[in-house]
Short mmCIF file of C-alpha atoms in Angstrom, two decimals:
data_model
loop_
_atom_site.label_atom_id
_atom_site.label_comp_id
_atom_site.label_asym_id
_atom_site.label_seq_id
_atom_site.Cartn_x
_atom_site.Cartn_y
_atom_site.Cartn_z
CA MET A 150 0.00 0.00 0.00
CA ASN A 151 1.32 3.45 -0.92
CA LYS A 152 -0.58 6.13 1.01
CA VAL A 153 0.67 9.41 2.43
CA ILE A 154 -1.07 11.88 4.73
CA LEU A 155 0.71 15.18 5.36
CA MET A 156 -0.12 18.40 7.15
CA GLY A 157 2.01 21.45 6.58
CA ARG A 158 2.31 24.96 5.20
CA LEU A 159 3.03 25.94 1.62
CA THR A 160 6.52 27.41 1.24
CA ARG A 161 5.41 29.51 -1.76
CA ASP A 162 2.41 29.95 -4.05
CA PRO A 163 1.65 26.87 -6.18
CA GLU A 164 3.21 26.77 -9.64
CA VAL A 165 0.39 25.93 -12.04
CA ARG A 166 0.80 24.91 -15.67
CA TYR A 167 -1.50 23.59 -18.35
CA SER A 168 -0.65 20.70 -20.66
CA ALA A 169 -0.66 21.31 -24.40
CA GLY A 170 -3.10 19.75 -26.81
CA ASP A 171 -6.83 19.41 -27.32
CA ASN A 172 -7.53 18.02 -23.86
CA SER A 173 -5.38 20.44 -21.87
CA SER A 174 -5.46 19.82 -18.15
CA ALA A 175 -3.91 21.66 -15.25
CA TYR A 176 -1.20 20.45 -12.94
CA ALA A 177 0.23 22.25 -9.95
CA ARG A 178 3.43 21.85 -7.99
CA TYR A 179 4.04 23.10 -4.47
CA THR A 180 6.25 22.34 -1.51
CA LEU A 181 4.90 21.63 1.95
CA ALA A 182 6.95 22.40 5.06
CA VAL A 183 6.00 19.60 7.45
CA ASP A 184 7.17 19.95 11.06
CA ARG A 185 8.98 16.98 12.51
CA ARG A 186 7.57 15.52 15.67
CA PHE A 187 10.81 15.73 17.64
CA ARG A 188 13.40 18.47 17.96
CA ARG A 189 17.07 18.02 17.15
CA GLU A 190 19.31 17.25 20.14
CA GLY A 191 20.86 20.35 21.68
CA SER A 192 18.48 22.65 19.82
CA ASP A 193 15.15 24.02 20.86
CA GLN A 194 14.16 24.92 17.28
CA GLN A 195 11.55 22.90 15.43
CA THR A 196 12.85 21.19 12.29
CA ALA A 197 10.83 20.58 9.16
CA ASP A 198 10.89 18.43 6.07
CA PHE A 199 10.16 20.05 2.71
CA ILE A 200 7.98 17.72 0.67
CA SER A 201 7.44 18.24 -3.06
CA CYS A 202 3.81 17.73 -4.10
CA VAL A 203 2.08 17.59 -7.47
CA VAL A 204 -1.68 17.65 -8.11
CA PHE A 205 -3.57 17.25 -11.38
CA GLY A 206 -6.88 18.35 -12.90
CA ARG A 207 -9.49 20.01 -10.73
CA GLY A 208 -7.20 19.77 -7.69
CA ALA A 209 -4.63 21.87 -9.55
CA GLU A 210 -7.27 24.45 -10.43
CA PHE A 211 -8.30 24.55 -6.75
CA ALA A 212 -4.66 25.07 -5.74
CA GLU A 213 -4.29 27.91 -8.24
CA LYS A 214 -7.42 29.65 -6.99
CA TYR A 215 -7.23 29.18 -3.21
CA LEU A 216 -3.78 28.11 -1.99
CA ARG A 217 -1.12 30.68 -1.13
CA GLN A 218 2.24 30.75 0.60
CA GLY A 219 1.80 30.03 4.32
CA THR A 220 -1.56 28.28 3.93
CA LYS A 221 -1.83 25.26 6.23
CA ILE A 222 -3.30 22.26 4.41
CA VAL A 223 -3.72 18.51 4.75
CA VAL A 224 -3.02 16.35 1.72
CA THR A 225 -3.48 12.66 1.04
CA GLY A 226 -1.85 10.91 -1.85
CA ARG A 227 0.93 8.53 -2.80
CA ILE A 228 4.69 8.69 -3.14
CA GLN A 229 6.02 8.50 -6.68
CA THR A 230 9.68 8.23 -7.59
CA GLY A 231 11.25 8.94 -10.95
CA SER A 232 14.46 9.92 -12.66
CA TYR A 233 15.73 11.92 -15.59
CA THR A 234 19.05 12.90 -17.12
CA ASN A 235 19.90 16.58 -16.75
CA ARG A 236 21.76 18.78 -19.25
CA ASP A 237 25.12 17.76 -17.79
CA GLY A 238 24.38 14.09 -18.47
CA GLN A 239 23.90 13.23 -14.78
CA LYS A 240 21.01 11.09 -13.65
CA VAL A 241 18.72 12.92 -11.20
CA TYR A 242 16.30 11.01 -8.96
CA THR A 243 13.01 12.59 -7.89
CA THR A 244 10.46 11.86 -5.18
CA ASP A 245 7.05 13.57 -5.19
CA VAL A 246 3.76 13.13 -3.42
CA VAL A 247 1.01 12.82 -6.03
CA VAL A 248 -1.93 14.46 -4.27
CA ASP A 249 -5.36 12.83 -4.42
CA GLU A 250 -7.08 15.10 -1.88
CA GLN A 251 -6.19 18.46 -0.35
CA GLU A 252 -8.06 20.54 2.19
CA PHE A 253 -7.55 23.48 4.49
CA ALA A 254 -6.21 22.67 7.97
CA GLU A 255 -7.17 25.97 9.59
CA SER A 256 -9.65 28.77 9.16
CA LYS A 257 -8.91 31.75 6.97
CA ALA A 258 -8.89 33.98 10.07
CA ALA A 259 -6.29 31.78 11.78
CA SER A 260 -4.04 31.73 8.72
CA SER A 261 -4.13 35.53 8.42
CA GLY A 262 -2.88 36.01 11.97
CA GLY A 263 -6.22 36.11 13.78
CA GLN A 264 -7.15 33.73 16.55
CA GLY A 265 -9.51 31.78 14.32
CA GLY A 266 -12.71 30.02 15.12
CA GLY A 267 -14.27 32.95 16.99
CA TYR A 268 -17.17 34.89 15.60
CA GLN A 269 -15.53 38.28 16.07
CA ASN A 270 -12.34 37.26 14.26
CA SER A 271 -13.85 35.47 11.30
CA GLY A 272 -16.40 38.10 10.37
CA TYR A 273 -19.16 35.58 11.02
CA GLN A 274 -22.59 37.07 11.63
CA ARG A 275 -25.80 35.35 12.55
CA PRO A 276 -28.48 37.21 10.59
CA ALA A 277 -31.11 34.47 10.89
CA ALA A 278 -30.56 34.10 14.62
CA ALA A 279 -30.62 37.85 15.19
CA ALA A 280 -33.88 38.12 13.26
CA SER A 281 -35.47 35.33 15.31
CA GLY A 282 -34.63 36.99 18.62
CA ILE A 283 -32.03 34.43 19.74
CA PRO A 284 -29.34 36.28 21.70
CA ALA A 285 -25.80 36.48 20.36
CA PRO A 286 -23.22 34.19 22.00
CA SER A 287 -21.45 35.50 25.05
CA GLU A 288 -17.68 36.04 25.11
CA ALA A 289 -17.26 32.88 27.22
CA SER A 290 -19.08 30.72 24.69
CA VAL A 291 -17.05 32.08 21.77
CA GLY A 292 -13.69 31.15 23.32
CA ASP A 293 -14.28 27.39 23.33
CA GLY A 294 -15.84 27.29 19.86
CA PHE A 295 -19.30 26.26 21.12
CA MET A 296 -22.36 28.43 21.48
CA ASN A 297 -24.55 28.19 24.58
CA ILE A 298 -28.19 27.57 23.76
CA PRO A 299 -30.34 29.86 25.89
CA ASP A 300 -33.18 28.45 28.01
CA GLY A 301 -36.73 28.70 26.72
CA ILE A 302 -36.22 28.12 23.01
CA ASP A 303 -37.13 24.40 22.99
CA GLU A 304 -40.10 25.03 20.71
CA GLU A 305 -37.84 26.57 18.06
CA LEU A 306 -35.53 23.54 17.78
CA PRO A 307 -36.41 21.06 15.00
CA PHE A 308 -35.96 18.07 17.34
CA ASN A 309 -36.63 17.11 20.97
#
């Protein structure tokens, strides 16, 4: 079985290209900086591995549209090795992760330096709730990511 799951941050914006021909399709390349679990002896700095990834088709179009340097994502895919001969006649070996799935690993607010997850940081508003008279969440309920349901609204819930 050849399956890889990685979580890391893009080191730069994805490089997207389109194949030539009648059925042109997109492919994107990017590098993920994946933190290692353990720190190097004698150093308190986190070390990372830089993993080369390639994604094809609609995934490449998604990468072009939404992924930017510093974005934290989770990818699943497979490892693929290859080789080619460079201009100097030397054989070069390559290892890439061919991405099958990619998704965001944090909210947009968290990636832009905010605290993420909270209503005040993400720009989230509850227009339907405000119109129905349900009170806005308190500061305490926002911090843990869950909203307290006020007493006395049992009849408004779709289930018992």
